[in-house]
Structure formats: C-alpha cells, structure tokens
mmCIF file of C-alpha atoms in Angstrom:
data_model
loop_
_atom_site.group_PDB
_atom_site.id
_atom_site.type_symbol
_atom_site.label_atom_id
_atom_site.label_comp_id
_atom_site.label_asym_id
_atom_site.label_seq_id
_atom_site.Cartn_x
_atom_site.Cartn_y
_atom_site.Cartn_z
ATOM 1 C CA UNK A 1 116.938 110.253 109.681
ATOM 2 C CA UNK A 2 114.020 108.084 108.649
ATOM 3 C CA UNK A 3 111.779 110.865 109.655
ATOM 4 C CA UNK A 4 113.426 113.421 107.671
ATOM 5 C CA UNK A 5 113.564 111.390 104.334
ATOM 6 C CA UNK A 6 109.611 110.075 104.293
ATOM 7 C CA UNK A 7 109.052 114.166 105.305
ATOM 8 C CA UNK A 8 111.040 115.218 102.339
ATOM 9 C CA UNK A 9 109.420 112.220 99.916
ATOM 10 C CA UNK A 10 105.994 113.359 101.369
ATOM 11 C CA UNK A 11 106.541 116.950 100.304
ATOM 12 C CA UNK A 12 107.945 116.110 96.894
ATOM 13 C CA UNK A 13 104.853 114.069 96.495
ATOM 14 C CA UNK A 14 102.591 117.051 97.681
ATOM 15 C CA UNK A 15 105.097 119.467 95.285
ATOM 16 C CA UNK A 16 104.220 117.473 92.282
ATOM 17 C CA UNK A 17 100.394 117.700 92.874
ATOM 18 C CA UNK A 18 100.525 121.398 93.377
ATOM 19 C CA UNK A 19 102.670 121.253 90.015
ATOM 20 C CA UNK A 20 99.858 119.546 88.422
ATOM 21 C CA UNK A 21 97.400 121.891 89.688
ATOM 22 C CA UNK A 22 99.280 124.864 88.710
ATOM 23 C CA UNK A 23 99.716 123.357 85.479
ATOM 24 C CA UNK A 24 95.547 122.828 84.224
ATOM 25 C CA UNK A 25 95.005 126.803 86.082
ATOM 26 C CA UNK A 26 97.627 127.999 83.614
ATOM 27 C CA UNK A 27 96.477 125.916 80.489
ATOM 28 C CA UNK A 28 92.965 127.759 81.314
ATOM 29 C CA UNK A 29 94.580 130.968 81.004
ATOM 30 C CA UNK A 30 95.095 130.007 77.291
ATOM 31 C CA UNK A 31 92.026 128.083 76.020
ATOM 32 C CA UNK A 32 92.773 126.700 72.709
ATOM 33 C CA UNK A 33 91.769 123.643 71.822
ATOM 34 C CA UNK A 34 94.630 121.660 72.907
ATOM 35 C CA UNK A 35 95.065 123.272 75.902
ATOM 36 C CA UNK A 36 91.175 122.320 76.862
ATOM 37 C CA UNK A 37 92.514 118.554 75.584
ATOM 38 C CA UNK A 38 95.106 118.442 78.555
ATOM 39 C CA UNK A 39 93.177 119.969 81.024
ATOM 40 C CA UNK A 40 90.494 117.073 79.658
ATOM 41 C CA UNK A 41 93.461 114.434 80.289
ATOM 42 C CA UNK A 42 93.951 115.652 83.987
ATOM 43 C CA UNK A 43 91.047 113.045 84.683
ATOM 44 C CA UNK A 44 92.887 110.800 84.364
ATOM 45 C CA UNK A 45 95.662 111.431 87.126
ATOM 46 C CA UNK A 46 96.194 109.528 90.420
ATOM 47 C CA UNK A 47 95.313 112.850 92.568
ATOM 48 C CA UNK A 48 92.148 113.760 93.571
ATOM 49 C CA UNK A 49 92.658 116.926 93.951
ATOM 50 C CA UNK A 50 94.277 117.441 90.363
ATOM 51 C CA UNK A 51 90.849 115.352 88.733
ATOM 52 C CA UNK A 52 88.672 117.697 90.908
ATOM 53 C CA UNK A 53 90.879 121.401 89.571
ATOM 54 C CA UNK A 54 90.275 119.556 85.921
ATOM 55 C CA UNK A 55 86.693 119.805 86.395
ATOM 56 C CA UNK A 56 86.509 123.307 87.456
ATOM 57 C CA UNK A 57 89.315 125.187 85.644
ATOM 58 C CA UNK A 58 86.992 123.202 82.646
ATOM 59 C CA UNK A 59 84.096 124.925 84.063
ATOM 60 C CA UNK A 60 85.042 128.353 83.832
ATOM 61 C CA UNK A 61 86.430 127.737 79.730
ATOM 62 C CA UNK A 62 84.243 125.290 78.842
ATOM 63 C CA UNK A 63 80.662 124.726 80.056
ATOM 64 C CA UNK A 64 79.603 121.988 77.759
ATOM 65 C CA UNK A 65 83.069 120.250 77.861
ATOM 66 C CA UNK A 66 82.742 120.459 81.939
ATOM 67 C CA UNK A 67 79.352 118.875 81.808
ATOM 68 C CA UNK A 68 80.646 115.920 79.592
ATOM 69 C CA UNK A 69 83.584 115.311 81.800
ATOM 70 C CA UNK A 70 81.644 115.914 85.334
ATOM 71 C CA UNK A 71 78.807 113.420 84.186
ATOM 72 C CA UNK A 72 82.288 110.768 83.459
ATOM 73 C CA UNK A 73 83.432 112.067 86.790
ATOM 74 C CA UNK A 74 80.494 110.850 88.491
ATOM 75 C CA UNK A 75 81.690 107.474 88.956
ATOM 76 C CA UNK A 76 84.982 108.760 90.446
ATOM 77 C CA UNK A 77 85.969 106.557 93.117
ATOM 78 C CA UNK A 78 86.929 110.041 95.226
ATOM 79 C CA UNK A 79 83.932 111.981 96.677
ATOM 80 C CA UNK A 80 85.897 115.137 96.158
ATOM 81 C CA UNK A 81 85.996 114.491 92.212
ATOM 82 C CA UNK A 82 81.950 113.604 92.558
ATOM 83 C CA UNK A 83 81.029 116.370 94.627
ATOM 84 C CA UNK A 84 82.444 118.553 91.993
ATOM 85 C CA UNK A 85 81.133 116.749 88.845
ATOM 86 C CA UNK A 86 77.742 117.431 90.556
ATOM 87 C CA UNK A 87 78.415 120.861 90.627
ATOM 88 C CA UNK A 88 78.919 121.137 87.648
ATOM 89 C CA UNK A 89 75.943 118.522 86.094
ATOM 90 C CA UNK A 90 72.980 120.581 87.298
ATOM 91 C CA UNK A 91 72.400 123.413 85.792
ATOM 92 C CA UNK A 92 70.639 122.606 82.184
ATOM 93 C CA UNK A 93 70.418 119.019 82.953
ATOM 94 C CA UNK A 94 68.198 116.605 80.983
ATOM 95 C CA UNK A 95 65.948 113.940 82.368
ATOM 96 C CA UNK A 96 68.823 111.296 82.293
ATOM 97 C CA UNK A 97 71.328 113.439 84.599
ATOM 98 C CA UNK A 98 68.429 114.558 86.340
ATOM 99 C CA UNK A 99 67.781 110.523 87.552
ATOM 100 C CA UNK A 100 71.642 110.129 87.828
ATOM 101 C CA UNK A 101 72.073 112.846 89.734
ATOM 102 C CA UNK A 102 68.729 111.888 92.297
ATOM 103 C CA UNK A 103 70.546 108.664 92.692
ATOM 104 C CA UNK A 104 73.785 109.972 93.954
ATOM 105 C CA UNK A 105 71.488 112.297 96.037
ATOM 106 C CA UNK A 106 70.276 108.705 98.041
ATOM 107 C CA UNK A 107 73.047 106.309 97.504
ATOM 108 C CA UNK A 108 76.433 108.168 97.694
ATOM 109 C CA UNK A 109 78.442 106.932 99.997
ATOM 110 C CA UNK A 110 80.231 110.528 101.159
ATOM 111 C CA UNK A 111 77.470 112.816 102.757
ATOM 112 C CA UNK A 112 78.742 116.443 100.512
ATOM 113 C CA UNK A 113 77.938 114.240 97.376
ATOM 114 C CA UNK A 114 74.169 113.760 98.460
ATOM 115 C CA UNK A 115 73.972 117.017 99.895
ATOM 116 C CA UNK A 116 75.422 118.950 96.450
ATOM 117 C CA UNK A 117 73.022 116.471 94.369
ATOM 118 C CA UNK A 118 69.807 117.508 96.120
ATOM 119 C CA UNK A 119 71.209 121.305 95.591
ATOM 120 C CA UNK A 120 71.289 120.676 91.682
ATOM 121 C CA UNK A 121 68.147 118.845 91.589
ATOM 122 C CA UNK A 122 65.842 121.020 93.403
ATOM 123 C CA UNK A 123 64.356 122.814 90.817
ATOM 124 C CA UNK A 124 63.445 120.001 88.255
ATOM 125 C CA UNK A 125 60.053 118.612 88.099
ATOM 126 C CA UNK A 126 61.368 114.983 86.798
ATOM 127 C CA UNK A 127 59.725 112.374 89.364
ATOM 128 C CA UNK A 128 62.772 111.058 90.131
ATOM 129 C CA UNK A 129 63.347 114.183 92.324
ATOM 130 C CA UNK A 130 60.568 114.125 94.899
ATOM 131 C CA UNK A 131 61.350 110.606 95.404
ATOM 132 C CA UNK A 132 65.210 111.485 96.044
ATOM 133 C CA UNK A 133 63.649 114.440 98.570
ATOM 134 C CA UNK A 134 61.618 112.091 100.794
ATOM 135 C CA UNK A 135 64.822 109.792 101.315
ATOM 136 C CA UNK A 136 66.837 112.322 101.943
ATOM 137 C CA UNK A 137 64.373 113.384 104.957
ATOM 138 C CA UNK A 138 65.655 110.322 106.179
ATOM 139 C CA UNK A 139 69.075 110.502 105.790
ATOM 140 C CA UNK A 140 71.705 109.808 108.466
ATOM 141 C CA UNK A 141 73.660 112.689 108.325
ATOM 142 C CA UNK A 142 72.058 116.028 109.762
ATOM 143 C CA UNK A 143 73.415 118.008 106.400
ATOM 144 C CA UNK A 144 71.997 116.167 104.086
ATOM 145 C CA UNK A 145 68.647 116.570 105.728
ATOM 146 C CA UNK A 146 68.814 120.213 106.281
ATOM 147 C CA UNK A 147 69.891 120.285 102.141
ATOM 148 C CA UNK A 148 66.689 118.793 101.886
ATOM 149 C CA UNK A 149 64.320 121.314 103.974
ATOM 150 C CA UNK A 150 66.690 124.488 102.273
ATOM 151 C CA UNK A 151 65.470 123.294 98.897
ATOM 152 C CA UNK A 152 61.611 122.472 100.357
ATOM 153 C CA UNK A 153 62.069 126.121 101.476
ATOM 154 C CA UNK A 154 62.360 127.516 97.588
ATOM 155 C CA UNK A 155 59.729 124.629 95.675
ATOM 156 C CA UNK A 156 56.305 124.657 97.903
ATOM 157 C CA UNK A 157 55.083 120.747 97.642
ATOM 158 C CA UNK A 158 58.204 119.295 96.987
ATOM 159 C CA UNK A 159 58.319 117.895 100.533
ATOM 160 C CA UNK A 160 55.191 115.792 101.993
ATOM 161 C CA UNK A 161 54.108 117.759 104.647
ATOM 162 C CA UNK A 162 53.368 114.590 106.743
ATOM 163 C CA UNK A 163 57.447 114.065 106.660
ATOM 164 C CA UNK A 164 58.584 117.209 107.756
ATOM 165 C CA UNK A 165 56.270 117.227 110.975
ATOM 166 C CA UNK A 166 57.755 113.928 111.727
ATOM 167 C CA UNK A 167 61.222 115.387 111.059
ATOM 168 C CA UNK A 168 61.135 118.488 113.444
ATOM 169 C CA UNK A 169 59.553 115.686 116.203
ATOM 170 C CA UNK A 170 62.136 113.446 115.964
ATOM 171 C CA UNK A 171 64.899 115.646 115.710
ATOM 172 C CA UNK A 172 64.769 118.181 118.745
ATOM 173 C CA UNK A 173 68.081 120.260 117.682
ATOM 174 C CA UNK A 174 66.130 122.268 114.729
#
C-alpha cells in the first residue's frame, strides 16, 4: 500500500512538471509580450527541467531575451539549466560572456557544461579562449578533451602543438 501511494505521489509530481512544460511550449505558440514574461518567470521554478524548456522555448521567440536569461542561468545550481544557457550564450557573444563562458569551460563541475562551453567559444579570438583550450587538454573526462581537439580541428593554432603530441601519447584509446 505504501508502494502504491509514494508511486502515485511520484507521478503526480512528474504530471505537474510535464504540465509546466507543456505550459511555456504553448505560451511560445503565442508570443506576445506577456506570454514571453511567463515563459521568462519559468526560471524561477523548482524543476530543472521546466528552467531548462524556459530557456529554449525563449530561444526559438526570442533570441536576445534567451541570451539575457541563459547568461542569469549560468549560475543555475542544475547542470542541465547551464548546459543550456551555454547554448544559447555563444553565438554573438561579447568579450565579457566570452571570459564567462571560458570559465565554465575549466571550472564546471558537470562535464556537458565544459564540453558545450568550449563548443561556443571556439571561434572567438578573446585570450581567454586559448587559455580555456589548453586546460581542457587536460581535463579528466575523455569528452571534454575530444570537444577540445573537434574545435582545434576547425581554428589551426588554437591548440599548442606540443600538447596535443603529449595527448595522443598519453592517451592510447584515440
């Protein structure tokens, strides 16, 4: 019986998040101004998921208003909600997001985060960014690493070439 009541509180729970995220796609289907408001307010929820949908139902209505509310999102404590800010901070960015965003690409504790932040970095020239390249050569986690060499791929000099000859010693599997 116990079972069968925190089952049916755990989908009511889930029911109301879908709700939610039902809710901000079908505001975006109707982009006034108020609507965009309440989408805007869905950063502010409890879910995750919900403050991550905000940011890119905003995206698709909104590009300036989803670059204002990704760079708040940035110091989400969820990685989901920052992984999707820094989707959504890249493109266009100026020197400032540029060094915010080279941070997260080093010091973010959840691996997509760093990964996603070298991805919308890669083509600035703001020093910041080669600096945030070479640690990420370094980086614990193999994904972050290979973000690293996929962006060296695209921007000759962007990686020391010293580094990457250590990189495919070291690590055998590439």
């Amino acid at each position: 019986l116990v079972g069968y009541l925190a089952m049916g509180l755990l989908a009511g729970c889930q029911s109301e998040v879908d709700g939610r995220i039902a809710r901000a796609y079908s505001l975006a289907r109707h982009p006034s101004e108020a609507n965009r408001k309440r989408i805007e307010a869905l950063l502010r929820d409890k879910d995750r998921d919900v403050r991550a949908t905000a940011l890119v139902v905003m995206g698709g209505i909104d590009k300036d208003r989803a670059r204002t509310m990704a760079l708040a999102s940035l110091a989400d404590p969820d990685g989901l909600v920052r992984a999707a800010a820094v989707d959504l901070c890249g493109e266009g960015a100026d020197a400032e997001t540029i060094r915010l965003l080279s941070a997260r690409a080093n010091d973010d504790p959840v691996w997509h985060v760093r990964a996603r932040a070298l991805k919308a970095i890669a083509a600035s020239d703001e020093p910041a960014v080669r600096d945030a390249f070479v640690r990420a050569l370094s980086d614990p986690v193999r994904h972050v690493r290979r973000a690293a060499l996929k962006a060296g791929i695209g921007r000759p000099g962007l990686l020391p070439v010293d580094l990457l000859s250590d990189l495919a010693l070291s690590d055998t599997d590439w």
